[in-house]
PDB file of C-alpha atoms in Angstrom:
ATOM      1  CA  MET A   1      12.813   2.136  39.136  1.00  0.00           C
ATOM      2  CA  LEU A   2      10.222   1.456  36.457  1.00  0.00           C
ATOM      3  CA  LEU A   3      12.865   0.271  33.991  1.00  0.00           C
ATOM      4  CA  CYS A   4      13.283  -2.975  35.931  1.00  0.00           C
ATOM      5  CA  CYS A   5      11.855  -6.172  34.535  1.00  0.00           C
ATOM      6  CA  MET A   6       9.564  -6.925  37.461  1.00  0.00           C
ATOM      7  CA  ILE A   7       8.100  -4.235  39.693  1.00  0.00           C
ATOM      8  CA  THR A   8       5.592  -4.325  42.492  1.00  0.00           C
ATOM      9  CA  ILE A   9       2.682  -2.077  43.340  1.00  0.00           C
ATOM     10  CA  LYS A  10       4.798  -0.692  46.173  1.00  0.00           C
ATOM     11  CA  ASP A  11       7.546   0.177  43.656  1.00  0.00           C
ATOM     12  CA  VAL A  12       5.084   2.122  41.518  1.00  0.00           C
ATOM     13  CA  PHE A  13       3.888   4.204  44.477  1.00  0.00           C
ATOM     14  CA  GLU A  14       7.475   4.965  45.437  1.00  0.00           C
ATOM     15  CA  ASP A  15       8.599   5.858  41.935  1.00  0.00           C
ATOM     16  CA  TYR A  16       5.603   8.081  41.256  1.00  0.00           C
ATOM     17  CA  ARG A  17       6.128   9.804  44.596  1.00  0.00           C
ATOM     18  CA  LEU A  18       9.745  10.561  43.740  1.00  0.00           C
ATOM     19  CA  GLN A  19       9.169  11.691  40.167  1.00  0.00           C
ATOM     20  CA  ILE A  20       5.995  13.807  40.225  1.00  0.00           C
ATOM     21  CA  ASN A  21       6.111  15.344  43.690  1.00  0.00           C
ATOM     22  CA  GLY A  22       7.203  18.591  42.028  1.00  0.00           C
ATOM     23  CA  VAL A  23       4.034  18.632  39.934  1.00  0.00           C
ATOM     24  CA  TYR A  24       1.536  17.509  42.596  1.00  0.00           C
ATOM     25  CA  ASP A  25       1.454  17.484  46.380  1.00  0.00           C
ATOM     26  CA  ILE A  26       1.850  14.208  48.241  1.00  0.00           C
ATOM     27  CA  ASN A  27      -1.884  13.518  48.630  1.00  0.00           C
ATOM     28  CA  GLU A  28      -2.588  14.232  44.957  1.00  0.00           C
ATOM     29  CA  THR A  29       0.350  12.052  43.955  1.00  0.00           C
ATOM     30  CA  GLU A  30      -0.950   9.118  45.991  1.00  0.00           C
ATOM     31  CA  ALA A  31      -4.472   9.517  44.581  1.00  0.00           C
ATOM     32  CA  ILE A  32      -3.145   9.677  41.017  1.00  0.00           C
ATOM     33  CA  THR A  33      -0.953   6.611  41.531  1.00  0.00           C
ATOM     34  CA  MET A  34      -3.875   4.669  42.945  1.00  0.00           C
ATOM     35  CA  LEU A  35      -6.023   5.662  39.948  1.00  0.00           C
ATOM     36  CA  VAL A  36      -3.300   4.579  37.506  1.00  0.00           C
ATOM     37  CA  ILE A  37      -2.746   1.200  39.180  1.00  0.00           C
ATOM     38  CA  THR A  38      -6.445   0.346  39.399  1.00  0.00           C
ATOM     39  CA  GLU A  39      -6.966   1.359  35.770  1.00  0.00           C
ATOM     40  CA  VAL A  40      -3.918  -0.528  34.452  1.00  0.00           C
ATOM     41  CA  THR A  41      -4.352  -3.693  36.521  1.00  0.00           C
ATOM     42  CA  GLY A  42      -8.124  -3.826  36.914  1.00  0.00           C
ATOM     43  CA  MET A  43      -7.641  -4.347  40.661  1.00  0.00           C
ATOM     44  CA  SER A  44      -9.889  -2.701  43.239  1.00  0.00           C
ATOM     45  CA  ARG A  45      -8.521  -0.014  45.536  1.00  0.00           C
ATOM     46  CA  ALA A  46      -8.893  -2.425  48.451  1.00  0.00           C
ATOM     47  CA  SER A  47      -6.809  -5.067  46.654  1.00  0.00           C
ATOM     48  CA  VAL A  48      -4.121  -2.543  45.754  1.00  0.00           C
ATOM     49  CA  LYS A  49      -3.817  -1.577  49.421  1.00  0.00           C
ATOM     50  CA  ALA A  50      -3.938  -5.189  50.621  1.00  0.00           C
ATOM     51  CA  PHE A  51      -1.294  -6.558  48.247  1.00  0.00           C
ATOM     52  CA  PRO A  52       1.489  -3.958  47.837  1.00  0.00           C
ATOM     53  CA  GLU A  53       4.030  -6.695  46.987  1.00  0.00           C
ATOM     54  CA  ARG A  54       2.022  -7.957  43.997  1.00  0.00           C
ATOM     55  CA  GLU A  55       4.087  -7.777  40.813  1.00  0.00           C
ATOM     56  CA  LEU A  56       2.964  -6.153  37.586  1.00  0.00           C
ATOM     57  CA  ASN A  57       3.455  -8.011  34.322  1.00  0.00           C
ATOM     58  CA  ALA A  58       5.587  -6.618  31.500  1.00  0.00           C
ATOM     59  CA  GLU A  59       2.676  -4.923  29.703  1.00  0.00           C
ATOM     60  CA  GLN A  60       1.415  -3.277  32.890  1.00  0.00           C
ATOM     61  CA  THR A  61       4.931  -2.140  33.755  1.00  0.00           C
ATOM     62  CA  GLU A  62       5.287  -0.512  30.346  1.00  0.00           C
ATOM     63  CA  GLN A  63       1.912   1.219  30.766  1.00  0.00           C
ATOM     64  CA  VAL A  64       2.694   2.724  34.164  1.00  0.00           C
ATOM     65  CA  LYS A  65       6.077   3.880  32.835  1.00  0.00           C
ATOM     66  CA  ASN A  66       4.495   5.607  29.828  1.00  0.00           C
ATOM     67  CA  ILE A  67       1.810   7.211  31.994  1.00  0.00           C
ATOM     68  CA  LEU A  68       4.505   8.530  34.350  1.00  0.00           C
ATOM     69  CA  THR A  69       6.307  10.149  31.424  1.00  0.00           C
ATOM     70  CA  GLU A  70       3.128  12.043  30.504  1.00  0.00           C
ATOM     71  CA  LEU A  71       2.342  12.938  34.120  1.00  0.00           C
ATOM     72  CA  LYS A  72       5.738  14.624  34.447  1.00  0.00           C
ATOM     73  CA  THR A  73       4.697  17.105  31.746  1.00  0.00           C
ATOM     74  CA  GLY A  74       1.744  18.161  33.925  1.00  0.00           C
ATOM     75  CA  LYS A  75      -0.866  16.511  31.710  1.00  0.00           C
ATOM     76  CA  PRO A  76      -3.879  15.569  33.872  1.00  0.00           C
ATOM     77  CA  VAL A  77      -4.156  11.855  34.607  1.00  0.00           C
ATOM     78  CA  GLN A  78      -7.781  11.864  33.453  1.00  0.00           C
ATOM     79  CA  TYR A  79      -6.701  12.949  29.960  1.00  0.00           C
ATOM     80  CA  ILE A  80      -3.918  10.361  29.914  1.00  0.00           C
ATOM     81  CA  LEU A  81      -6.292   7.552  30.863  1.00  0.00           C
ATOM     82  CA  GLY A  82      -9.140   9.013  28.800  1.00  0.00           C
ATOM     83  CA  VAL A  83     -11.698   8.355  31.521  1.00  0.00           C
ATOM     84  CA  THR A  84     -12.845   9.725  34.856  1.00  0.00           C
ATOM     85  CA  GLU A  85     -15.703   9.254  37.303  1.00  0.00           C
ATOM     86  CA  PHE A  86     -18.420  11.790  38.042  1.00  0.00           C
ATOM     87  CA  TYR A  87     -21.362  11.269  40.387  1.00  0.00           C
ATOM     88  CA  GLY A  88     -20.586   7.557  40.430  1.00  0.00           C
ATOM     89  CA  LEU A  89     -20.692   7.258  36.627  1.00  0.00           C
ATOM     90  CA  PRO A  90     -17.907   6.733  34.057  1.00  0.00           C
ATOM     91  CA  PHE A  91     -17.119   9.532  31.595  1.00  0.00           C
ATOM     92  CA  LYS A  92     -14.750   9.753  28.672  1.00  0.00           C
ATOM     93  CA  VAL A  93     -12.642  12.909  28.751  1.00  0.00           C
ATOM     94  CA  ASN A  94     -10.200  14.482  26.322  1.00  0.00           C
ATOM     95  CA  SER A  95      -8.770  17.868  25.398  1.00  0.00           C
ATOM     96  CA  ASN A  96     -12.156  18.967  23.986  1.00  0.00           C
ATOM     97  CA  VAL A  97     -13.796  18.971  27.417  1.00  0.00           C
ATOM     98  CA  LEU A  98     -13.134  20.091  30.966  1.00  0.00           C
ATOM     99  CA  ILE A  99     -12.402  17.419  33.533  1.00  0.00           C
ATOM    100  CA  PRO A 100     -15.507  17.208  35.774  1.00  0.00           C
ATOM    101  CA  ARG A 101     -14.929  18.621  39.271  1.00  0.00           C
ATOM    102  CA  PRO A 102     -16.241  17.491  42.683  1.00  0.00           C
ATOM    103  CA  GLU A 103     -17.996  20.830  43.244  1.00  0.00           C
ATOM    104  CA  THR A 104     -20.016  20.225  40.083  1.00  0.00           C
ATOM    105  CA  GLU A 105     -21.188  16.959  41.644  1.00  0.00           C
ATOM    106  CA  GLU A 106     -22.570  19.090  44.485  1.00  0.00           C
ATOM    107  CA  LEU A 107     -24.507  21.168  41.949  1.00  0.00           C
ATOM    108  CA  VAL A 108     -25.967  18.001  40.407  1.00  0.00           C
ATOM    109  CA  GLU A 109     -26.927  16.720  43.867  1.00  0.00           C
ATOM    110  CA  TRP A 110     -28.690  20.026  44.615  1.00  0.00           C
ATOM    111  CA  VAL A 111     -30.801  19.685  41.476  1.00  0.00           C
ATOM    112  CA  ILE A 112     -31.602  16.012  42.085  1.00  0.00           C
ATOM    113  CA  SER A 113     -32.478  16.471  45.751  1.00  0.00           C
ATOM    114  CA  GLY A 114     -34.800  19.355  44.872  1.00  0.00           C
ATOM    115  CA  GLU A 115     -36.671  17.284  42.317  1.00  0.00           C
ATOM    116  CA  ARG A 116     -36.940  14.316  44.661  1.00  0.00           C
ATOM    117  CA  LEU A 117     -38.449  16.535  47.337  1.00  0.00           C
ATOM    118  CA  LYS A 118     -41.158  17.584  44.896  1.00  0.00           C
ATOM    119  CA  ALA A 119     -41.939  13.907  44.303  1.00  0.00           C
ATOM    120  CA  LYS A 120     -44.062  14.841  41.332  1.00  0.00           C
ATOM    121  CA  GLY A 121     -45.176  12.457  38.624  1.00  0.00           C
ATOM    122  CA  GLY A 122     -44.994  12.944  34.888  1.00  0.00           C
ATOM    123  CA  ARG A 123     -42.226  14.133  32.614  1.00  0.00           C
ATOM    124  CA  PHE A 124     -40.470  17.447  32.787  1.00  0.00           C
ATOM    125  CA  SER A 125     -37.754  19.129  30.739  1.00  0.00           C
ATOM    126  CA  LEU A 126     -34.258  20.220  31.672  1.00  0.00           C
ATOM    127  CA  LEU A 127     -31.503  21.942  29.727  1.00  0.00           C
ATOM    128  CA  ASP A 128     -27.765  21.943  30.439  1.00  0.00           C
ATOM    129  CA  ILE A 129     -25.977  24.922  28.868  1.00  0.00           C
ATOM    130  CA  GLY A 130     -22.292  24.472  28.032  1.00  0.00           C
ATOM    131  CA  THR A 131     -22.435  20.729  28.582  1.00  0.00           C
ATOM    132  CA  GLY A 132     -18.819  19.810  27.788  1.00  0.00           C
ATOM    133  CA  SER A 133     -18.414  16.110  28.597  1.00  0.00           C
ATOM    134  CA  GLY A 134     -22.145  15.943  29.275  1.00  0.00           C
ATOM    135  CA  CYS A 135     -21.531  15.095  32.924  1.00  0.00           C
ATOM    136  CA  ILE A 136     -24.314  17.313  34.305  1.00  0.00           C
ATOM    137  CA  ALA A 137     -27.037  16.434  31.794  1.00  0.00           C
ATOM    138  CA  ILE A 138     -26.216  12.721  31.772  1.00  0.00           C
ATOM    139  CA  SER A 139     -26.033  12.431  35.573  1.00  0.00           C
ATOM    140  CA  LEU A 140     -29.350  14.263  35.927  1.00  0.00           C
ATOM    141  CA  LYS A 141     -31.019  12.077  33.297  1.00  0.00           C
ATOM    142  CA  LYS A 142     -29.633   8.933  34.939  1.00  0.00           C
ATOM    143  CA  HIS A 143     -31.163   9.836  38.289  1.00  0.00           C
ATOM    144  CA  LEU A 144     -34.236  11.759  37.099  1.00  0.00           C
ATOM    145  CA  TYR A 145     -35.235   9.253  34.450  1.00  0.00           C
ATOM    146  CA  ASP A 146     -38.588  10.934  33.755  1.00  0.00           C
ATOM    147  CA  ALA A 147     -36.808  14.078  32.596  1.00  0.00           C
ATOM    148  CA  ASN A 148     -36.661  15.108  28.965  1.00  0.00           C
ATOM    149  CA  ALA A 149     -32.979  16.157  28.937  1.00  0.00           C
ATOM    150  CA  SER A 150     -31.295  18.464  26.438  1.00  0.00           C
ATOM    151  CA  ALA A 151     -27.829  19.988  26.388  1.00  0.00           C
ATOM    152  CA  ILE A 152     -26.056  22.584  24.269  1.00  0.00           C
ATOM    153  CA  ASP A 153     -22.442  23.430  23.573  1.00  0.00           C
ATOM    154  CA  ILE A 154     -20.571  25.527  21.043  1.00  0.00           C
ATOM    155  CA  SER A 155     -17.864  22.881  20.536  1.00  0.00           C
ATOM    156  CA  GLU A 156     -18.403  20.076  18.047  1.00  0.00           C
ATOM    157  CA  GLY A 157     -15.644  18.084  19.745  1.00  0.00           C
ATOM    158  CA  ALA A 158     -17.292  18.460  23.136  1.00  0.00           C
ATOM    159  CA  LEU A 159     -20.670  17.410  21.759  1.00  0.00           C
ATOM    160  CA  GLN A 160     -19.179  14.293  20.188  1.00  0.00           C
ATOM    161  CA  THR A 161     -17.617  13.356  23.526  1.00  0.00           C
ATOM    162  CA  ALA A 162     -20.897  14.041  25.338  1.00  0.00           C
ATOM    163  CA  LYS A 163     -22.807  11.849  22.880  1.00  0.00           C
ATOM    164  CA  GLU A 164     -20.344   9.004  23.502  1.00  0.00           C
ATOM    165  CA  ASN A 165     -20.827   9.458  27.246  1.00  0.00           C
ATOM    166  CA  ALA A 166     -24.603   9.290  26.889  1.00  0.00           C
ATOM    167  CA  VAL A 167     -24.232   5.959  25.088  1.00  0.00           C
ATOM    168  CA  LEU A 168     -21.729   4.770  27.699  1.00  0.00           C
ATOM    169  CA  ASN A 169     -24.205   5.551  30.493  1.00  0.00           C
ATOM    170  CA  GLU A 170     -27.256   4.326  28.583  1.00  0.00           C
ATOM    171  CA  VAL A 171     -29.292   7.519  28.685  1.00  0.00           C
ATOM    172  CA  GLU A 172     -31.005   9.635  26.052  1.00  0.00           C
ATOM    173  CA  VAL A 173     -30.029  13.301  25.892  1.00  0.00           C
ATOM    174  CA  ASN A 174     -30.793  15.675  23.035  1.00  0.00           C
ATOM    175  CA  PHE A 175     -27.501  17.402  22.190  1.00  0.00           C
ATOM    176  CA  ILE A 176     -27.610  20.712  20.315  1.00  0.00           C
ATOM    177  CA  LYS A 177     -24.777  22.762  18.812  1.00  0.00           C
ATOM    178  CA  ALA A 178     -25.332  26.398  19.765  1.00  0.00           C
ATOM    179  CA  ASP A 179     -23.553  29.495  21.047  1.00  0.00           C
ATOM    180  CA  ILE A 180     -25.420  30.842  24.068  1.00  0.00           C
ATOM    181  CA  LEU A 181     -23.930  34.299  23.439  1.00  0.00           C
ATOM    182  CA  ASN A 182     -25.529  34.380  19.983  1.00  0.00           C
ATOM    183  CA  ILE A 183     -28.482  32.040  20.285  1.00  0.00           C
ATOM    184  CA  LYS A 184     -31.622  32.774  18.286  1.00  0.00           C
ATOM    185  CA  PRO A 185     -34.904  33.251  20.168  1.00  0.00           C
ATOM    186  CA  ALA A 186     -36.924  30.044  20.372  1.00  0.00           C
ATOM    187  CA  ASP A 187     -39.975  29.805  18.133  1.00  0.00           C
ATOM    188  CA  GLU A 188     -41.876  27.700  20.625  1.00  0.00           C
ATOM    189  CA  SER A 189     -43.170  28.829  23.998  1.00  0.00           C
ATOM    190  CA  ALA A 190     -41.236  28.369  27.243  1.00  0.00           C
ATOM    191  CA  GLN A 191     -40.536  24.690  27.740  1.00  0.00           C
ATOM    192  CA  TYR A 192     -37.947  23.984  30.454  1.00  0.00           C
ATOM    193  CA  ASN A 193     -38.632  23.280  34.118  1.00  0.00           C
ATOM    194  CA  ILE A 194     -34.911  23.456  34.885  1.00  0.00           C
ATOM    195  CA  ILE A 195     -31.974  25.171  33.236  1.00  0.00           C
ATOM    196  CA  VAL A 196     -28.567  24.351  34.691  1.00  0.00           C
ATOM    197  CA  SER A 197     -25.144  25.593  33.704  1.00  0.00           C
ATOM    198  CA  ASN A 198     -21.502  25.528  34.682  1.00  0.00           C
ATOM    199  CA  PRO A 199     -20.374  28.235  32.243  1.00  0.00           C
ATOM    200  CA  PRO A 200     -16.898  29.729  31.806  1.00  0.00           C
ATOM    201  CA  TYR A 201     -16.119  32.001  34.767  1.00  0.00           C
ATOM    202  CA  VAL A 202     -12.347  32.091  35.270  1.00  0.00           C
ATOM    203  CA  THR A 203     -10.839  35.575  34.947  1.00  0.00           C
ATOM    204  CA  LEU A 204      -7.270  36.264  33.863  1.00  0.00           C
ATOM    205  CA  ASP A 205      -6.529  37.268  37.447  1.00  0.00           C
ATOM    206  CA  ASP A 206      -7.852  33.885  38.633  1.00  0.00           C
ATOM    207  CA  LYS A 207      -5.682  32.196  36.004  1.00  0.00           C
ATOM    208  CA  LYS A 208      -2.527  33.353  37.795  1.00  0.00           C
ATOM    209  CA  GLN A 209      -3.510  31.216  40.802  1.00  0.00           C
ATOM    210  CA  MET A 210      -4.317  28.098  38.774  1.00  0.00           C
ATOM    211  CA  HIS A 211      -2.162  25.012  38.317  1.00  0.00           C
ATOM    212  CA  SER A 212      -0.476  24.657  34.925  1.00  0.00           C
ATOM    213  CA  ASN A 213      -2.069  21.223  34.489  1.00  0.00           C
ATOM    214  CA  VAL A 214      -5.357  23.128  34.050  1.00  0.00           C
ATOM    215  CA  THR A 215      -4.202  26.178  32.093  1.00  0.00           C
ATOM    216  CA  ASP A 216      -1.905  24.228  29.748  1.00  0.00           C
ATOM    217  CA  PHE A 217      -4.208  21.316  28.935  1.00  0.00           C
ATOM    218  CA  GLU A 218      -7.908  22.088  29.473  1.00  0.00           C
ATOM    219  CA  PRO A 219      -9.903  23.953  26.776  1.00  0.00           C
ATOM    220  CA  HIS A 220      -9.662  27.720  27.283  1.00  0.00           C
ATOM    221  CA  THR A 221     -13.046  28.442  25.689  1.00  0.00           C
ATOM    222  CA  ALA A 222     -14.670  26.440  28.506  1.00  0.00           C
ATOM    223  CA  LEU A 223     -12.698  28.194  31.236  1.00  0.00           C
ATOM    224  CA  PHE A 224     -11.917  31.850  30.695  1.00  0.00           C
ATOM    225  CA  VAL A 225     -13.938  35.052  30.481  1.00  0.00           C
ATOM    226  CA  PRO A 226     -12.966  38.662  29.742  1.00  0.00           C
ATOM    227  CA  GLU A 227     -11.571  40.492  32.758  1.00  0.00           C
ATOM    228  CA  HIS A 228     -13.840  43.474  32.057  1.00  0.00           C
ATOM    229  CA  ASP A 229     -17.005  41.324  31.849  1.00  0.00           C
ATOM    230  CA  PRO A 230     -16.638  38.170  33.990  1.00  0.00           C
ATOM    231  CA  LEU A 231     -20.411  37.586  34.146  1.00  0.00           C
ATOM    232  CA  ILE A 232     -20.957  37.659  30.386  1.00  0.00           C
ATOM    233  CA  PHE A 233     -22.215  34.051  30.255  1.00  0.00           C
ATOM    234  CA  TYR A 234     -24.410  34.403  33.345  1.00  0.00           C
ATOM    235  CA  ARG A 235     -26.110  37.427  31.830  1.00  0.00           C
ATOM    236  CA  ALA A 236     -26.717  35.643  28.526  1.00  0.00           C
ATOM    237  CA  ILE A 237     -28.016  32.475  30.202  1.00  0.00           C
ATOM    238  CA  ALA A 238     -30.268  34.453  32.549  1.00  0.00           C
ATOM    239  CA  ASP A 239     -31.757  36.281  29.552  1.00  0.00           C
ATOM    240  CA  PHE A 240     -32.273  32.960  27.777  1.00  0.00           C
ATOM    241  CA  ALA A 241     -33.909  31.531  30.906  1.00  0.00           C
ATOM    242  CA  LEU A 242     -36.349  34.447  31.091  1.00  0.00           C
ATOM    243  CA  ASN A 243     -37.786  33.335  27.753  1.00  0.00           C
ATOM    244  CA  ASN A 244     -37.344  29.580  28.013  1.00  0.00           C
ATOM    245  CA  LEU A 245     -38.118  28.599  31.613  1.00  0.00           C
ATOM    246  CA  ILE A 246     -41.736  27.849  32.439  1.00  0.00           C
ATOM    247  CA  ALA A 247     -43.386  29.870  35.236  1.00  0.00           C
ATOM    248  CA  ASP A 248     -41.727  29.015  38.564  1.00  0.00           C
ATOM    249  CA  GLY A 249     -38.984  27.149  36.681  1.00  0.00           C
ATOM    250  CA  LEU A 250     -35.546  26.935  38.269  1.00  0.00           C
ATOM    251  CA  LEU A 251     -32.153  28.178  37.109  1.00  0.00           C
ATOM    252  CA  TYR A 252     -29.037  26.596  38.633  1.00  0.00           C
ATOM    253  CA  PHE A 253     -25.490  27.903  38.223  1.00  0.00           C
ATOM    254  CA  GLU A 254     -22.020  26.921  39.288  1.00  0.00           C
ATOM    255  CA  ILE A 255     -20.252  30.228  39.910  1.00  0.00           C
ATOM    256  CA  ASN A 256     -16.944  31.961  40.480  1.00  0.00           C
ATOM    257  CA  GLU A 257     -16.467  31.910  44.250  1.00  0.00           C
ATOM    258  CA  ASN A 258     -15.342  35.555  44.167  1.00  0.00           C
ATOM    259  CA  LEU A 259     -18.450  36.788  42.350  1.00  0.00           C
ATOM    260  CA  GLY A 260     -21.296  35.331  44.407  1.00  0.00           C
ATOM    261  CA  LYS A 261     -22.737  38.700  45.468  1.00  0.00           C
ATOM    262  CA  GLU A 262     -22.486  40.093  41.951  1.00  0.00           C
ATOM    263  CA  THR A 263     -24.175  37.039  40.413  1.00  0.00           C
ATOM    264  CA  VAL A 264     -27.027  37.226  42.913  1.00  0.00           C
ATOM    265  CA  GLU A 265     -27.500  40.909  42.097  1.00  0.00           C
ATOM    266  CA  LEU A 266     -27.519  40.179  38.357  1.00  0.00           C
ATOM    267  CA  LEU A 267     -30.314  37.631  38.785  1.00  0.00           C
ATOM    268  CA  ALA A 268     -32.298  39.861  41.128  1.00  0.00           C
ATOM    269  CA  ASP A 269     -32.064  42.770  38.678  1.00  0.00           C
ATOM    270  CA  LYS A 270     -33.536  40.540  35.974  1.00  0.00           C
ATOM    271  CA  GLY A 271     -36.524  39.664  38.160  1.00  0.00           C
ATOM    272  CA  PHE A 272     -35.660  36.208  39.448  1.00  0.00           C
ATOM    273  CA  LYS A 273     -36.985  35.340  42.906  1.00  0.00           C
ATOM    274  CA  ASN A 274     -36.080  32.995  45.763  1.00  0.00           C
ATOM    275  CA  ILE A 275     -32.384  33.329  44.942  1.00  0.00           C
ATOM    276  CA  ALA A 276     -30.207  31.013  47.043  1.00  0.00           C
ATOM    277  CA  LEU A 277     -26.406  31.217  47.210  1.00  0.00           C
ATOM    278  CA  ARG A 278     -24.826  27.980  48.440  1.00  0.00           C
ATOM    279  CA  LYS A 279     -21.313  27.115  49.582  1.00  0.00           C
ATOM    280  CA  ASP A 280     -19.486  23.968  48.496  1.00  0.00           C
ATOM    281  CA  MET A 281     -17.904  21.460  50.879  1.00  0.00           C
ATOM    282  CA  SER A 282     -14.831  23.690  51.090  1.00  0.00           C
ATOM    283  CA  GLY A 283     -16.909  26.618  52.347  1.00  0.00           C
ATOM    284  CA  ARG A 284     -16.669  28.652  49.137  1.00  0.00           C
ATOM    285  CA  ASP A 285     -19.601  30.399  47.415  1.00  0.00           C
ATOM    286  CA  ARG A 286     -20.009  28.047  44.480  1.00  0.00           C
ATOM    287  CA  MET A 287     -23.675  27.539  43.491  1.00  0.00           C
ATOM    288  CA  ILE A 288     -26.786  29.602  42.933  1.00  0.00           C
ATOM    289  CA  LYS A 289     -30.418  28.630  42.469  1.00  0.00           C
ATOM    290  CA  ALA A 290     -33.040  31.104  41.282  1.00  0.00           C
ATOM    291  CA  GLN A 291     -36.713  30.874  40.373  1.00  0.00           C
ATOM    292  CA  LEU A 292     -38.441  32.577  37.485  1.00  0.00           C
TER     293      LEU A 292
END
């Protein structure tokens, strides 16, 4: 057990498996344990696997014990550690922001691959709406360094975290506090080549299927939408895009997998063209691209 004076990496894997297997399945438990050990010890994943008998020192033992205590409450490991990885980059995370998801990495890759195919010179502008940790805007700026990147969010706490992440990843992003549901019309003419968003889209019915480590710990304003109007943010962002995208500009969304058809119809009704609905690696309708 973790109360012993000297424990090995193998002991930590065994103890975590025994004590949080009711919270996570066996694969998740192993992945979480690996993340904890690499973070606490500074060892690589390869070294952790190669040297299971290596002993942790007293400070490391205390850390893994304290982390286990928090994990048993269902608190996500990313919040406990305060960091996560997204698109190969480090990001600070806390209760003000959603934990970045793998499917959002696929959205970022879609945007980046599209811009690389254009292979155009010169600067262009992109806007991330509902930026949270800043993972989308920062990852895009890191890989599309010519872009003039901006991002908005309603949460002051989220914006502060996003600003810290921009510094951490050495990129410049213009962060703006705004509510997309009540945003004032821009004074200037259309300016963005790309608008991208992963807005709230979880309905109360969806919530029933979600793990408590999401519903109990992640910010509800970034997750949930009214049951009677689940596309409220998509409608508002589409309207904003109509006035703020340049001609032939692109709008990218991460979407509720159960509302792909409805989201496509919403965009078509507003006059967008070349609408593409894309599945994620799990085969679920998860992303949409549309052109003004």
